[in-house]
mmCIF file of C-alpha atoms and ligand atoms in Angstrom:
data_model
loop_
_atom_site.group_PDB
_atom_site.id
_atom_site.type_symbol
_atom_site.label_atom_id
_atom_site.label_comp_id
_atom_site.label_asym_id
_atom_site.label_seq_id
_atom_site.Cartn_x
_atom_site.Cartn_y
_atom_site.Cartn_z
ATOM 1 C CA MET T 1 -30.616 -1.247 -31.414
ATOM 2 C CA PRO T 2 -27.417 0.463 -32.556
ATOM 3 C CA LYS T 3 -24.902 -1.755 -34.355
ATOM 4 C CA ILE T 4 -22.049 -0.609 -32.092
ATOM 5 C CA GLU T 5 -22.463 0.902 -28.632
ATOM 6 C CA VAL T 6 -19.293 2.201 -27.050
ATOM 7 C CA LYS T 7 -19.847 2.895 -23.366
ATOM 8 C CA ASN T 8 -17.350 4.827 -21.345
ATOM 9 C CA ILE T 9 -14.245 3.290 -22.916
ATOM 10 C CA SER T 10 -10.833 4.196 -21.519
ATOM 11 C CA LYS T 11 -7.443 2.894 -22.601
ATOM 12 C CA VAL T 12 -4.349 3.579 -20.545
ATOM 13 C CA PHE T 13 -0.880 2.334 -21.604
ATOM 14 C CA GLY T 14 1.645 1.396 -18.949
ATOM 15 C CA PRO T 15 2.321 -1.188 -16.252
ATOM 16 C CA SER T 16 -0.626 -0.331 -13.957
ATOM 17 C CA PRO T 17 -3.310 1.079 -16.248
ATOM 18 C CA LYS T 18 -6.319 0.377 -14.005
ATOM 19 C CA LYS T 19 -4.707 2.019 -11.022
ATOM 20 C CA VAL T 20 -3.648 5.117 -12.955
ATOM 21 C CA LEU T 21 -7.075 5.370 -14.537
ATOM 22 C CA SER T 22 -8.831 5.224 -11.169
ATOM 23 C CA GLN T 23 -6.629 8.023 -9.824
ATOM 24 C CA LEU T 24 -7.115 10.409 -12.735
ATOM 25 C CA GLU T 25 -8.647 13.712 -11.914
ATOM 26 C CA LYS T 26 -11.427 14.872 -14.166
ATOM 27 C CA ASN T 27 -9.427 17.628 -15.787
ATOM 28 C CA PHE T 28 -6.133 15.759 -15.987
ATOM 29 C CA ASP T 29 -3.480 16.849 -18.428
ATOM 30 C CA LYS T 30 -2.183 13.971 -20.536
ATOM 31 C CA GLN T 31 1.359 15.292 -20.586
ATOM 32 C CA ASP T 32 1.472 15.737 -16.812
ATOM 33 C CA VAL T 33 0.131 12.222 -16.273
ATOM 34 C CA LEU T 34 2.790 10.860 -18.564
ATOM 35 C CA VAL T 35 5.572 12.687 -16.744
ATOM 36 C CA GLU T 36 4.284 11.808 -13.276
ATOM 37 C CA THR T 37 3.197 8.193 -13.802
ATOM 38 C CA SER T 38 4.853 7.038 -17.056
ATOM 39 C CA HIS T 39 1.385 6.062 -18.319
ATOM 40 C CA ALA T 40 -0.033 7.294 -21.600
ATOM 41 C CA ILE T 41 -3.767 8.000 -21.687
ATOM 42 C CA GLY T 42 -4.864 6.804 -25.099
ATOM 43 C CA VAL T 43 -8.618 7.198 -24.716
ATOM 44 C CA TYR T 44 -10.556 8.598 -21.783
ATOM 45 C CA LYS T 45 -14.226 7.825 -21.193
ATOM 46 C CA ALA T 46 -15.376 7.720 -24.791
ATOM 47 C CA SER T 47 -19.027 6.914 -25.501
ATOM 48 C CA PHE T 48 -20.842 6.820 -28.802
ATOM 49 C CA GLU T 49 -23.183 4.684 -30.846
ATOM 50 C CA VAL T 50 -22.991 3.707 -34.482
ATOM 51 C CA GLU T 51 -26.146 2.748 -36.289
ATOM 52 C CA GLU T 52 -26.280 -0.066 -38.777
ATOM 53 C CA GLY T 53 -25.321 1.192 -42.225
ATOM 54 C CA GLU T 54 -23.917 4.416 -40.832
ATOM 55 C CA VAL T 55 -20.528 5.921 -41.702
ATOM 56 C CA PHE T 56 -19.148 7.208 -38.411
ATOM 57 C CA VAL T 57 -15.979 9.279 -38.732
ATOM 58 C CA ILE T 58 -13.527 10.018 -35.963
ATOM 59 C CA ILE T 59 -11.273 12.998 -36.426
ATOM 60 C CA GLY T 60 -8.640 14.690 -34.290
ATOM 61 C CA LEU T 61 -5.077 15.917 -34.220
ATOM 62 C CA SER T 62 -2.168 13.496 -34.162
ATOM 63 C CA GLY T 63 -1.932 11.772 -30.785
ATOM 64 C CA SER T 64 -5.524 12.561 -29.802
ATOM 65 C CA GLY T 65 -6.354 8.854 -29.520
ATOM 66 C CA LYS T 66 -8.109 7.981 -32.797
ATOM 67 C CA SER T 67 -6.139 4.810 -33.559
ATOM 68 C CA THR T 68 -6.269 3.702 -29.947
ATOM 69 C CA LEU T 69 -10.053 4.061 -30.014
ATOM 70 C CA ILE T 70 -10.676 2.266 -33.309
ATOM 71 C CA ARG T 71 -8.311 -0.534 -32.277
ATOM 72 C CA CYS T 72 -10.507 -1.049 -29.227
ATOM 73 C CA LEU T 73 -13.411 -1.840 -31.555
ATOM 74 C CA ASN T 74 -11.832 -5.125 -32.623
ATOM 75 C CA LEU T 75 -9.854 -5.535 -29.415
ATOM 76 C CA LEU T 76 -6.428 -5.034 -30.972
ATOM 77 C CA ASN T 77 -6.433 -2.831 -27.905
ATOM 78 C CA LYS T 78 -8.207 -4.201 -24.873
ATOM 79 C CA PRO T 79 -9.932 -1.311 -23.110
ATOM 80 C CA THR T 80 -8.787 -0.609 -19.570
ATOM 81 C CA SER T 81 -12.425 -0.049 -18.684
ATOM 82 C CA GLY T 82 -15.792 0.290 -20.326
ATOM 83 C CA SER T 83 -17.813 -1.916 -22.624
ATOM 84 C CA ILE T 84 -18.339 -2.230 -26.362
ATOM 85 C CA LEU T 85 -21.610 -3.776 -27.434
ATOM 86 C CA VAL T 86 -21.818 -5.049 -30.990
ATOM 87 C CA ASP T 87 -25.330 -6.255 -31.811
ATOM 88 C CA GLY T 88 -25.930 -6.095 -28.086
ATOM 89 C CA GLU T 89 -23.006 -8.380 -27.123
ATOM 90 C CA ASP T 90 -20.129 -7.060 -25.049
ATOM 91 C CA ILE T 91 -17.078 -7.920 -27.130
ATOM 92 C CA VAL T 92 -14.722 -6.909 -24.335
ATOM 93 C CA LYS T 93 -15.846 -10.070 -22.541
ATOM 94 C CA TYR T 94 -15.215 -12.354 -25.520
ATOM 95 C CA ASP T 95 -12.864 -15.315 -25.067
ATOM 96 C CA ARG T 96 -10.219 -16.067 -27.666
ATOM 97 C CA LYS T 97 -12.459 -18.236 -29.814
ATOM 98 C CA GLU T 98 -15.302 -15.739 -29.831
ATOM 99 C CA LEU T 99 -12.905 -12.977 -30.667
ATOM 100 C CA ARG T 100 -11.431 -14.910 -33.570
ATOM 101 C CA GLU T 101 -14.921 -15.465 -34.958
ATOM 102 C CA PHE T 102 -15.700 -11.777 -34.485
ATOM 103 C CA ARG T 103 -12.633 -10.663 -36.419
ATOM 104 C CA ARG T 104 -13.177 -13.180 -39.196
ATOM 105 C CA HIS T 105 -16.843 -12.604 -39.774
ATOM 106 C CA LYS T 106 -18.058 -9.407 -38.244
ATOM 107 C CA ALA T 107 -15.442 -6.691 -38.361
ATOM 108 C CA ALA T 108 -12.610 -6.142 -40.849
ATOM 109 C CA MET T 109 -9.957 -3.498 -40.675
ATOM 110 C CA VAL T 110 -8.286 -1.449 -43.419
ATOM 111 C CA PHE T 111 -4.974 0.084 -42.420
ATOM 112 C CA GLN T 112 -3.150 3.229 -43.536
ATOM 113 C CA ASN T 113 0.012 1.377 -44.546
ATOM 114 C CA PHE T 114 -2.017 -1.218 -46.529
ATOM 115 C CA ALA T 115 -0.522 -4.166 -44.522
ATOM 116 C CA LEU T 116 -0.385 -6.405 -47.591
ATOM 117 C CA PHE T 117 1.800 -9.455 -48.142
ATOM 118 C CA SER T 118 4.462 -8.081 -50.431
ATOM 119 C CA HIS T 119 5.553 -11.501 -51.665
ATOM 120 C CA LYS T 120 2.018 -12.496 -52.750
ATOM 121 C CA ASN T 121 0.207 -11.295 -55.816
ATOM 122 C CA VAL T 122 -2.956 -9.171 -55.745
ATOM 123 C CA LEU T 123 -5.390 -12.055 -55.951
ATOM 124 C CA ASP T 124 -3.699 -14.081 -53.230
ATOM 125 C CA ASN T 125 -3.652 -11.105 -50.917
ATOM 126 C CA VAL T 126 -7.414 -10.803 -51.191
ATOM 127 C CA ALA T 127 -8.027 -14.543 -51.082
ATOM 128 C CA PHE T 128 -5.806 -15.068 -48.036
ATOM 129 C CA GLY T 129 -8.419 -14.253 -45.395
ATOM 130 C CA LEU T 130 -10.937 -16.482 -47.125
ATOM 131 C CA LYS T 131 -8.590 -19.445 -47.157
ATOM 132 C CA ILE T 132 -7.852 -19.201 -43.448
ATOM 133 C CA ARG T 133 -11.595 -19.369 -42.959
ATOM 134 C CA GLY T 134 -11.501 -22.768 -44.594
ATOM 135 C CA ILE T 135 -13.052 -21.790 -47.886
ATOM 136 C CA SER T 136 -11.739 -23.896 -50.796
ATOM 137 C CA ARG T 137 -8.975 -22.468 -52.948
ATOM 138 C CA ASP T 138 -11.116 -22.161 -56.052
ATOM 139 C CA GLU T 139 -14.029 -20.575 -54.265
ATOM 140 C CA ALA T 140 -11.707 -18.160 -52.454
ATOM 141 C CA ARG T 141 -10.083 -17.125 -55.728
ATOM 142 C CA ALA T 142 -13.425 -16.652 -57.433
ATOM 143 C CA LYS T 143 -14.678 -14.518 -54.569
ATOM 144 C CA ALA T 144 -11.449 -12.523 -54.465
ATOM 145 C CA LYS T 145 -11.694 -11.888 -58.198
ATOM 146 C CA ASN T 146 -15.165 -10.599 -57.740
ATOM 147 C CA MET T 147 -14.073 -8.235 -54.965
ATOM 148 C CA LEU T 148 -11.214 -6.942 -57.075
ATOM 149 C CA SER T 149 -13.533 -6.018 -59.899
ATOM 150 C CA MET T 150 -15.768 -4.292 -57.353
ATOM 151 C CA VAL T 151 -12.928 -1.948 -56.397
ATOM 152 C CA GLY T 152 -11.883 -1.417 -59.994
ATOM 153 C CA LEU T 153 -8.854 -3.732 -60.163
ATOM 154 C CA GLU T 154 -9.848 -6.351 -62.699
ATOM 155 C CA GLY T 155 -6.867 -7.358 -64.786
ATOM 156 C CA TYR T 156 -4.419 -6.922 -61.928
ATOM 157 C CA GLU T 157 -5.082 -10.285 -60.244
ATOM 158 C CA GLU T 158 -1.672 -11.729 -61.019
ATOM 159 C CA SER T 159 0.357 -8.541 -60.461
ATOM 160 C CA PRO T 160 2.821 -8.515 -57.577
ATOM 161 C CA VAL T 161 1.535 -6.025 -55.006
ATOM 162 C CA ASN T 162 4.894 -4.261 -55.005
ATOM 163 C CA ALA T 163 4.253 -3.211 -58.602
ATOM 164 C CA LEU T 164 1.128 -1.259 -57.608
ATOM 165 C CA SER T 165 0.724 2.424 -56.805
ATOM 166 C CA GLY T 166 -0.426 3.496 -53.362
ATOM 167 C CA GLY T 167 -4.008 3.995 -54.495
ATOM 168 C CA MET T 168 -4.113 0.558 -56.075
ATOM 169 C CA LYS T 169 -2.613 -1.006 -52.948
ATOM 170 C CA GLN T 170 -5.341 0.554 -50.885
ATOM 171 C CA ARG T 171 -7.936 -0.842 -53.252
ATOM 172 C CA VAL T 172 -6.424 -4.263 -52.625
ATOM 173 C CA GLY T 173 -6.652 -3.577 -48.881
ATOM 174 C CA LEU T 174 -10.285 -2.604 -49.272
ATOM 175 C CA ALA T 175 -11.050 -5.659 -51.417
ATOM 176 C CA ARG T 176 -9.409 -7.897 -48.829
ATOM 177 C CA ALA T 177 -11.453 -6.383 -46.030
ATOM 178 C CA LEU T 178 -14.657 -6.723 -48.048
ATOM 179 C CA ALA T 179 -13.930 -10.269 -49.199
ATOM 180 C CA ASN T 180 -15.111 -11.738 -45.896
ATOM 181 C CA ASP T 181 -18.321 -9.769 -46.229
ATOM 182 C CA PRO T 182 -17.938 -8.219 -42.777
ATOM 183 C CA GLU T 183 -20.841 -6.271 -41.295
ATOM 184 C CA ILE T 184 -18.433 -3.678 -39.906
ATOM 185 C CA LEU T 185 -15.509 -1.987 -41.640
ATOM 186 C CA LEU T 186 -12.890 -0.293 -39.478
ATOM 187 C CA MET T 187 -10.752 2.076 -41.482
ATOM 188 C CA ASP T 188 -7.817 3.799 -39.780
ATOM 189 C CA GLU T 189 -6.518 6.633 -41.968
ATOM 190 C CA ALA T 190 -7.053 4.285 -44.870
ATOM 191 C CA PHE T 191 -6.635 7.046 -47.464
ATOM 192 C CA SER T 192 -4.184 9.315 -45.665
ATOM 193 C CA ALA T 193 -1.070 7.989 -47.399
ATOM 194 C CA LEU T 194 -2.506 8.652 -50.834
ATOM 195 C CA ASP T 195 -1.866 11.759 -52.854
ATOM 196 C CA PRO T 196 -4.843 14.157 -53.094
ATOM 197 C CA ILE T 197 -6.242 13.101 -56.445
ATOM 198 C CA VAL T 198 -6.009 9.382 -55.791
ATOM 199 C CA ARG T 199 -7.465 10.054 -52.394
ATOM 200 C CA ARG T 200 -10.486 11.759 -53.895
ATOM 201 C CA ASP T 201 -10.962 8.771 -56.183
ATOM 202 C CA MET T 202 -10.894 6.448 -53.220
ATOM 203 C CA GLN T 203 -13.385 8.554 -51.299
ATOM 204 C CA PHE T 204 -15.686 8.438 -54.289
ATOM 205 C CA GLU T 205 -15.131 4.693 -54.580
ATOM 206 C CA LEU T 206 -16.034 4.196 -50.931
ATOM 207 C CA ILE T 207 -19.199 6.288 -51.222
ATOM 208 C CA LYS T 208 -20.194 4.272 -54.284
ATOM 209 C CA LEU T 209 -19.489 0.948 -52.579
ATOM 210 C CA GLN T 210 -21.287 2.016 -49.448
ATOM 211 C CA LYS T 211 -24.454 2.878 -51.426
ATOM 212 C CA LYS T 212 -24.468 -0.700 -52.595
ATOM 213 C CA LEU T 213 -23.124 -2.568 -49.582
ATOM 214 C CA LYS T 214 -24.519 -0.516 -46.656
ATOM 215 C CA LYS T 215 -21.850 -1.629 -44.185
ATOM 216 C CA THR T 216 -21.431 -0.087 -40.791
ATOM 217 C CA ILE T 217 -18.200 1.889 -41.153
ATOM 218 C CA VAL T 218 -15.990 3.544 -38.573
ATOM 219 C CA PHE T 219 -13.528 5.739 -40.450
ATOM 220 C CA ILE T 220 -10.571 7.607 -38.992
ATOM 221 C CA THR T 221 -9.041 10.645 -40.583
ATOM 222 C CA HIS T 222 -7.319 13.870 -39.662
ATOM 223 C CA ASP T 223 -8.749 15.666 -42.709
ATOM 224 C CA ILE T 224 -11.942 17.549 -41.917
ATOM 225 C CA ASN T 225 -13.011 17.725 -45.572
ATOM 226 C CA GLU T 226 -12.703 13.949 -45.839
ATOM 227 C CA ALA T 227 -14.567 13.562 -42.555
ATOM 228 C CA PHE T 228 -17.475 15.742 -43.627
ATOM 229 C CA LYS T 229 -17.601 14.249 -47.113
ATOM 230 C CA LEU T 230 -17.802 10.639 -45.905
ATOM 231 C CA GLY T 231 -19.369 10.877 -42.466
ATOM 232 C CA ASP T 232 -23.034 10.630 -41.633
ATOM 233 C CA ARG T 233 -21.844 11.686 -38.209
ATOM 234 C CA VAL T 234 -18.459 12.835 -37.022
ATOM 235 C CA ALA T 235 -16.797 12.565 -33.606
ATOM 236 C CA ILE T 236 -14.019 14.998 -32.798
ATOM 237 C CA MET T 237 -11.257 13.869 -30.433
ATOM 238 C CA LYS T 238 -8.886 15.978 -28.400
ATOM 239 C CA ASP T 239 -6.386 14.764 -25.804
ATOM 240 C CA ALA T 240 -7.926 11.295 -25.479
ATOM 241 C CA ARG T 241 -11.452 12.597 -25.163
ATOM 242 C CA ILE T 242 -14.355 12.893 -27.583
ATOM 243 C CA VAL T 243 -15.294 16.549 -27.410
ATOM 244 C CA GLN T 244 -18.159 16.667 -29.891
ATOM 245 C CA ILE T 245 -20.337 14.291 -31.916
ATOM 246 C CA GLY T 246 -22.771 15.377 -34.588
ATOM 247 C CA THR T 247 -23.659 15.528 -38.250
ATOM 248 C CA PRO T 248 -21.351 17.736 -40.326
ATOM 249 C CA GLU T 249 -24.135 20.281 -40.444
ATOM 250 C CA GLU T 250 -24.627 20.294 -36.677
ATOM 251 C CA ILE T 251 -20.918 20.655 -36.041
ATOM 252 C CA LEU T 252 -20.593 23.502 -38.501
ATOM 253 C CA ALA T 253 -23.560 25.296 -37.028
ATOM 254 C CA ASN T 254 -22.567 24.773 -33.393
ATOM 255 C CA PRO T 255 -18.893 23.993 -32.836
ATOM 256 C CA CYS T 256 -18.652 23.273 -29.082
ATOM 257 C CA ASP T 257 -15.315 25.053 -28.543
ATOM 258 C CA ASP T 258 -12.378 26.816 -30.231
ATOM 259 C CA TYR T 259 -10.649 23.519 -31.017
ATOM 260 C CA VAL T 260 -13.585 22.260 -33.045
ATOM 261 C CA GLU T 261 -14.115 25.640 -34.641
ATOM 262 C CA LYS T 262 -10.476 25.686 -35.796
ATOM 263 C CA PHE T 263 -11.082 22.358 -37.539
ATOM 264 C CA THR T 264 -14.094 23.669 -39.365
ATOM 265 C CA VAL T 265 -12.550 26.838 -40.815
ATOM 266 C CA ASP T 266 -11.048 24.799 -43.650
ATOM 267 C CA ILE T 267 -14.347 23.340 -44.661
ATOM 268 C CA ASP T 268 -16.052 24.207 -47.935
ATOM 269 C CA LYS T 269 -19.435 24.876 -46.365
ATOM 270 C CA THR T 270 -21.387 24.734 -49.603
ATOM 271 C CA LYS T 271 -20.508 21.039 -49.880
ATOM 272 C CA VAL T 272 -21.812 20.279 -46.412
ATOM 273 C CA LEU T 273 -24.793 22.538 -45.955
ATOM 274 C CA PRO T 274 -28.083 21.587 -47.630
ATOM 275 C CA VAL T 275 -30.210 24.152 -49.366
ATOM 276 C CA ARG T 276 -32.769 24.042 -46.553
ATOM 277 C CA SER T 277 -30.227 25.830 -44.350
ATOM 278 C CA ILE T 278 -30.257 28.933 -46.566
ATOM 279 C CA MET T 279 -33.738 28.961 -48.062
ATOM 280 C CA SER T 280 -36.298 31.605 -47.222
ATOM 281 C CA VAL T 281 -40.051 31.440 -46.955
ATOM 282 C CA PRO T 282 -41.792 32.088 -50.283
ATOM 283 C CA GLY T 283 -43.217 35.619 -50.146
ATOM 284 C CA CYS T 284 -46.584 34.655 -51.518
ATOM 285 C CA LEU T 285 -48.407 31.397 -52.266
ATOM 286 C CA THR T 286 -51.645 31.043 -54.143
ATOM 287 C CA LYS T 287 -53.753 28.008 -54.976
ATOM 288 C CA ILE T 288 -54.428 27.371 -58.616
ATOM 289 C CA LYS T 289 -58.150 26.773 -58.054
ATOM 290 C CA ASP T 290 -58.559 30.216 -56.471
ATOM 291 C CA GLY T 291 -57.826 31.898 -59.790
ATOM 292 C CA PRO T 292 -56.105 35.164 -60.772
ATOM 293 C CA LYS T 293 -58.285 37.485 -58.619
ATOM 294 C CA VAL T 294 -57.249 35.866 -55.386
ATOM 295 C CA ALA T 295 -53.672 35.634 -56.631
ATOM 296 C CA LEU T 296 -53.688 39.383 -57.218
ATOM 297 C CA GLN T 297 -55.132 40.077 -53.743
ATOM 298 C CA GLU T 298 -52.524 37.869 -52.151
ATOM 299 C CA MET T 299 -49.692 39.650 -53.938
ATOM 300 C CA LYS T 300 -51.027 43.041 -52.901
ATOM 301 C CA ALA T 301 -51.541 41.915 -49.315
ATOM 302 C CA ASN T 302 -47.945 40.670 -49.185
ATOM 303 C CA SER T 303 -46.534 43.630 -51.144
ATOM 304 C CA VAL T 304 -44.856 41.395 -53.697
ATOM 305 C CA SER T 305 -44.964 41.308 -57.472
ATOM 306 C CA SER T 306 -45.155 37.568 -58.003
ATOM 307 C CA ALA T 307 -46.718 34.499 -56.384
ATOM 308 C CA TYR T 308 -45.991 30.796 -56.361
ATOM 309 C CA VAL T 309 -48.913 28.791 -57.674
ATOM 310 C CA VAL T 310 -49.536 25.479 -55.896
ATOM 311 C CA ASP T 311 -52.133 22.709 -55.975
ATOM 312 C CA GLU T 312 -54.178 21.391 -53.048
ATOM 313 C CA LYS T 313 -51.191 19.364 -51.790
ATOM 314 C CA LEU T 314 -48.940 22.441 -51.938
ATOM 315 C CA HIS T 315 -46.986 21.038 -54.873
ATOM 316 C CA LEU T 316 -45.503 23.792 -56.965
ATOM 317 C CA LEU T 317 -47.118 24.337 -60.362
ATOM 318 C CA GLY T 318 -45.603 27.621 -61.474
ATOM 319 C CA ILE T 319 -45.135 31.302 -60.775
ATOM 320 C CA VAL T 320 -47.457 34.179 -61.652
ATOM 321 C CA THR T 321 -46.534 37.875 -61.848
ATOM 322 C CA LEU T 322 -48.685 40.797 -60.771
ATOM 323 C CA SER T 323 -49.032 42.192 -64.287
ATOM 324 C CA ALA T 324 -49.893 38.779 -65.740
ATOM 325 C CA ALA T 325 -52.566 38.301 -63.083
ATOM 326 C CA MET T 326 -54.132 41.686 -63.896
ATOM 327 C CA LYS T 327 -54.107 40.911 -67.585
ATOM 328 C CA ALA T 328 -55.692 37.486 -66.925
ATOM 329 C CA ILE T 329 -58.534 39.109 -64.981
ATOM 330 C CA GLU T 330 -59.221 41.493 -67.891
ATOM 331 C CA GLU T 331 -59.059 38.742 -70.479
ATOM 332 C CA LYS T 332 -60.895 36.209 -68.312
ATOM 333 C CA ARG T 333 -58.094 33.697 -68.491
ATOM 334 C CA SER T 334 -57.070 31.123 -65.863
ATOM 335 C CA LEU T 335 -53.922 30.972 -63.763
ATOM 336 C CA ALA T 336 -52.866 27.833 -65.601
ATOM 337 C CA ASP T 337 -52.924 29.825 -68.850
ATOM 338 C CA ILE T 338 -50.654 32.586 -67.697
ATOM 339 C CA MET T 339 -48.259 31.177 -65.127
ATOM 340 C CA HIS T 340 -44.627 30.472 -65.909
ATOM 341 C CA THR T 341 -43.789 26.831 -65.357
ATOM 342 C CA ASP T 342 -40.045 27.008 -65.929
ATOM 343 C CA VAL T 343 -39.236 27.291 -62.233
ATOM 344 C CA ILE T 344 -36.336 25.093 -61.154
ATOM 345 C CA GLU T 345 -37.233 22.971 -58.151
ATOM 346 C CA VAL T 346 -34.800 21.053 -55.961
ATOM 347 C CA ASP T 347 -35.001 18.733 -52.998
ATOM 348 C CA GLN T 348 -34.330 20.395 -49.637
ATOM 349 C CA GLU T 349 -31.323 18.117 -48.965
ATOM 350 C CA THR T 350 -29.486 19.227 -52.106
ATOM 351 C CA MET T 351 -26.068 20.669 -51.275
ATOM 352 C CA ILE T 352 -25.686 24.385 -51.860
ATOM 353 C CA SER T 353 -22.718 23.783 -54.164
ATOM 354 C CA ASP T 354 -24.995 21.814 -56.511
ATOM 355 C CA LEU T 355 -27.236 24.850 -56.974
ATOM 356 C CA VAL T 356 -24.558 27.070 -58.442
ATOM 357 C CA PRO T 357 -24.928 25.885 -62.045
ATOM 358 C CA LEU T 358 -28.719 25.997 -61.722
ATOM 359 C CA ALA T 359 -28.809 29.505 -60.318
ATOM 360 C CA THR T 360 -27.391 31.003 -63.481
ATOM 361 C CA GLN T 361 -29.947 29.214 -65.673
ATOM 362 C CA SER T 362 -33.008 30.311 -63.811
ATOM 363 C CA ALA T 363 -34.947 33.532 -64.210
ATOM 364 C CA TYR T 364 -36.671 32.994 -60.864
ATOM 365 C CA PRO T 365 -35.478 31.988 -57.415
ATOM 366 C CA ILE T 366 -35.021 28.221 -57.103
ATOM 367 C CA ALA T 367 -37.935 26.482 -55.433
ATOM 368 C CA VAL T 368 -37.263 23.965 -52.665
ATOM 369 C CA LYS T 369 -39.531 21.041 -51.872
ATOM 370 C CA ASP T 370 -39.738 18.856 -48.793
ATOM 371 C CA GLU T 371 -39.941 15.028 -48.672
ATOM 372 C CA GLN T 372 -43.637 15.118 -49.459
ATOM 373 C CA GLY T 373 -42.951 17.258 -52.514
ATOM 374 C CA ARG T 374 -44.515 20.366 -50.939
ATOM 375 C CA LEU T 375 -43.088 23.761 -51.696
ATOM 376 C CA THR T 376 -41.204 24.622 -48.536
ATOM 377 C CA GLY T 377 -38.867 27.458 -49.486
ATOM 378 C CA ILE T 378 -37.093 29.456 -52.142
ATOM 379 C CA VAL T 379 -33.464 30.378 -52.693
ATOM 380 C CA THR T 380 -32.450 33.506 -54.476
ATOM 381 C CA ARG T 381 -29.326 33.794 -56.587
ATOM 382 C CA VAL T 382 -27.944 36.284 -54.076
ATOM 383 C CA ALA T 383 -28.384 33.809 -51.214
ATOM 384 C CA ILE T 384 -26.433 31.175 -53.134
ATOM 385 C CA LEU T 385 -23.648 33.495 -54.183
ATOM 386 C CA SER T 386 -23.244 34.929 -50.727
ATOM 387 C CA HIS T 387 -22.501 31.418 -49.424
ATOM 388 C CA LEU T 388 -19.727 30.679 -51.879
HETATM 389 N N1 LIG N 401 1.063 0.914 -27.647
HETATM 390 C C1 LIG N 401 1.161 2.080 -27.020
HETATM 391 N N2 LIG N 401 1.946 2.225 -25.943
HETATM 392 C C2 LIG N 401 2.027 3.394 -25.284
HETATM 393 N N3 LIG N 401 1.369 4.506 -25.651
HETATM 394 C C3 LIG N 401 0.579 4.423 -26.725
HETATM 395 C C4 LIG N 401 0.427 3.226 -27.480
HETATM 396 N N4 LIG N 401 -0.422 3.447 -28.498
HETATM 397 C C5 LIG N 401 -0.785 4.731 -28.388
HETATM 398 N N5 LIG N 401 -0.199 5.325 -27.335
HETATM 399 C C6 LIG N 401 -0.378 6.732 -26.909
HETATM 400 O O1 LIG N 401 -1.762 7.029 -26.901
HETATM 401 C C7 LIG N 401 -1.990 8.320 -27.409
HETATM 402 C C8 LIG N 401 -2.917 8.288 -28.599
HETATM 403 O O2 LIG N 401 -2.243 7.698 -29.688
HETATM 404 P P1 LIG N 401 -2.968 7.292 -31.026
HETATM 405 O O3 LIG N 401 -2.029 6.502 -31.846
HETATM 406 O O4 LIG N 401 -4.274 6.670 -30.709
HETATM 407 O O5 LIG N 401 -3.209 8.728 -31.679
HETATM 408 P P2 LIG N 401 -3.862 9.098 -33.112
HETATM 409 O O6 LIG N 401 -4.940 10.043 -32.848
HETATM 410 O O7 LIG N 401 -4.170 7.856 -33.843
HETATM 411 O O8 LIG N 401 -2.654 9.875 -33.773
HETATM 412 P P3 LIG N 401 -2.167 9.890 -35.330
HETATM 413 O O9 LIG N 401 -3.053 10.870 -36.017
HETATM 414 O O10 LIG N 401 -0.759 10.369 -35.234
HETATM 415 O O11 LIG N 401 -2.286 8.509 -35.875
HETATM 416 C C9 LIG N 401 -0.640 8.925 -27.715
HETATM 417 O O12 LIG N 401 -0.261 9.718 -26.638
HETATM 418 C C10 LIG N 401 0.255 7.707 -27.875
HETATM 419 O O13 LIG N 401 1.571 7.992 -27.463
HETATM 420 MG MG1 LIG N 402 -3.507 7.024 -35.670
#
């Protein structure tokens, strides 16, 4: 079961949202609707699922409905129609008490503008949410301290939040959200107010934390590089609608329209595409037990001058050249004696950008293995360079 299941959510702002929603034509224009009815369409018929432990990113231009949508996920916005199942329960139907429990225990939000108490110090800001849950002062402070060290802020417990930089404030915001140990983190442009270097630090911090904590995260941004860096899957919004959902790789390979394509032109593809997307089939494979004669035949049959030597499970052992194989036959030596074993091998999910330093070190194409460790492809230096 997905952690979050959003089914056909719409949110209309104005005095008669349900009525206006029911009268919308399929291809309505948001601006026209606003002019004619004085209602703003925040989100229109959005559906998606978020798996437990997944980072789901929503991206879109300003006004496309990202904040409206994420605020539906903890009912800061009540959807005009549709349902939102969290662990199978429709939170739209929650009464006040259930909703309070949900916000305290299940889903925490991190805001762009930090939303901290400026008159409280760092520790008290983080401990605040714990205290309103009825946790004792000492326990709350101990927990808060722990969270602060997790986000790299030990030593700042007593500092007034006003004395902190933007990046540090957002770490406090993150620590506060994590202090309740929520299962779901909702982050609305949490890093957008930070300058680029601090922002990169925070992205790295989040990736690090997520490896450890495995929360279910919905993350809003308008920066495609941030979206593709953080997101397991990304949803792209336009004019209140979700126009495409997919992994960064899927979206890059198949943008559904010009709008999405325009987003992706700024992307550094080598940081998103894994090596398996550019590898080629090895020209010639030979099994070590078959010996140099067979290796030579194989190379001739494939018109190549080298072969990859593998074991019975297709694990790579080395590479043998045509001339070495001929010499081995003459001198009655084995493939193991003459093959070169200094072939660099990488996992098929390695990002292309990570191959660049390796490519210059290696005399041979880089070998690529699948999850079972089997040789599945090779990447030449030319293939890597042509993708930079
Ligand atoms: N409380 C509200 N009352 C009326 N209209 C609203 C309200 N909140 C949002 N809207 C409208 O809903 C639409 C989507 O706004 P939203 O804030 O979700 O966009 P966004 O994608 O988050 O934009 P940004 O990138 O600027 O934060 C806009 O047309 C906005 O004017
Ligand atoms: Mg917004």
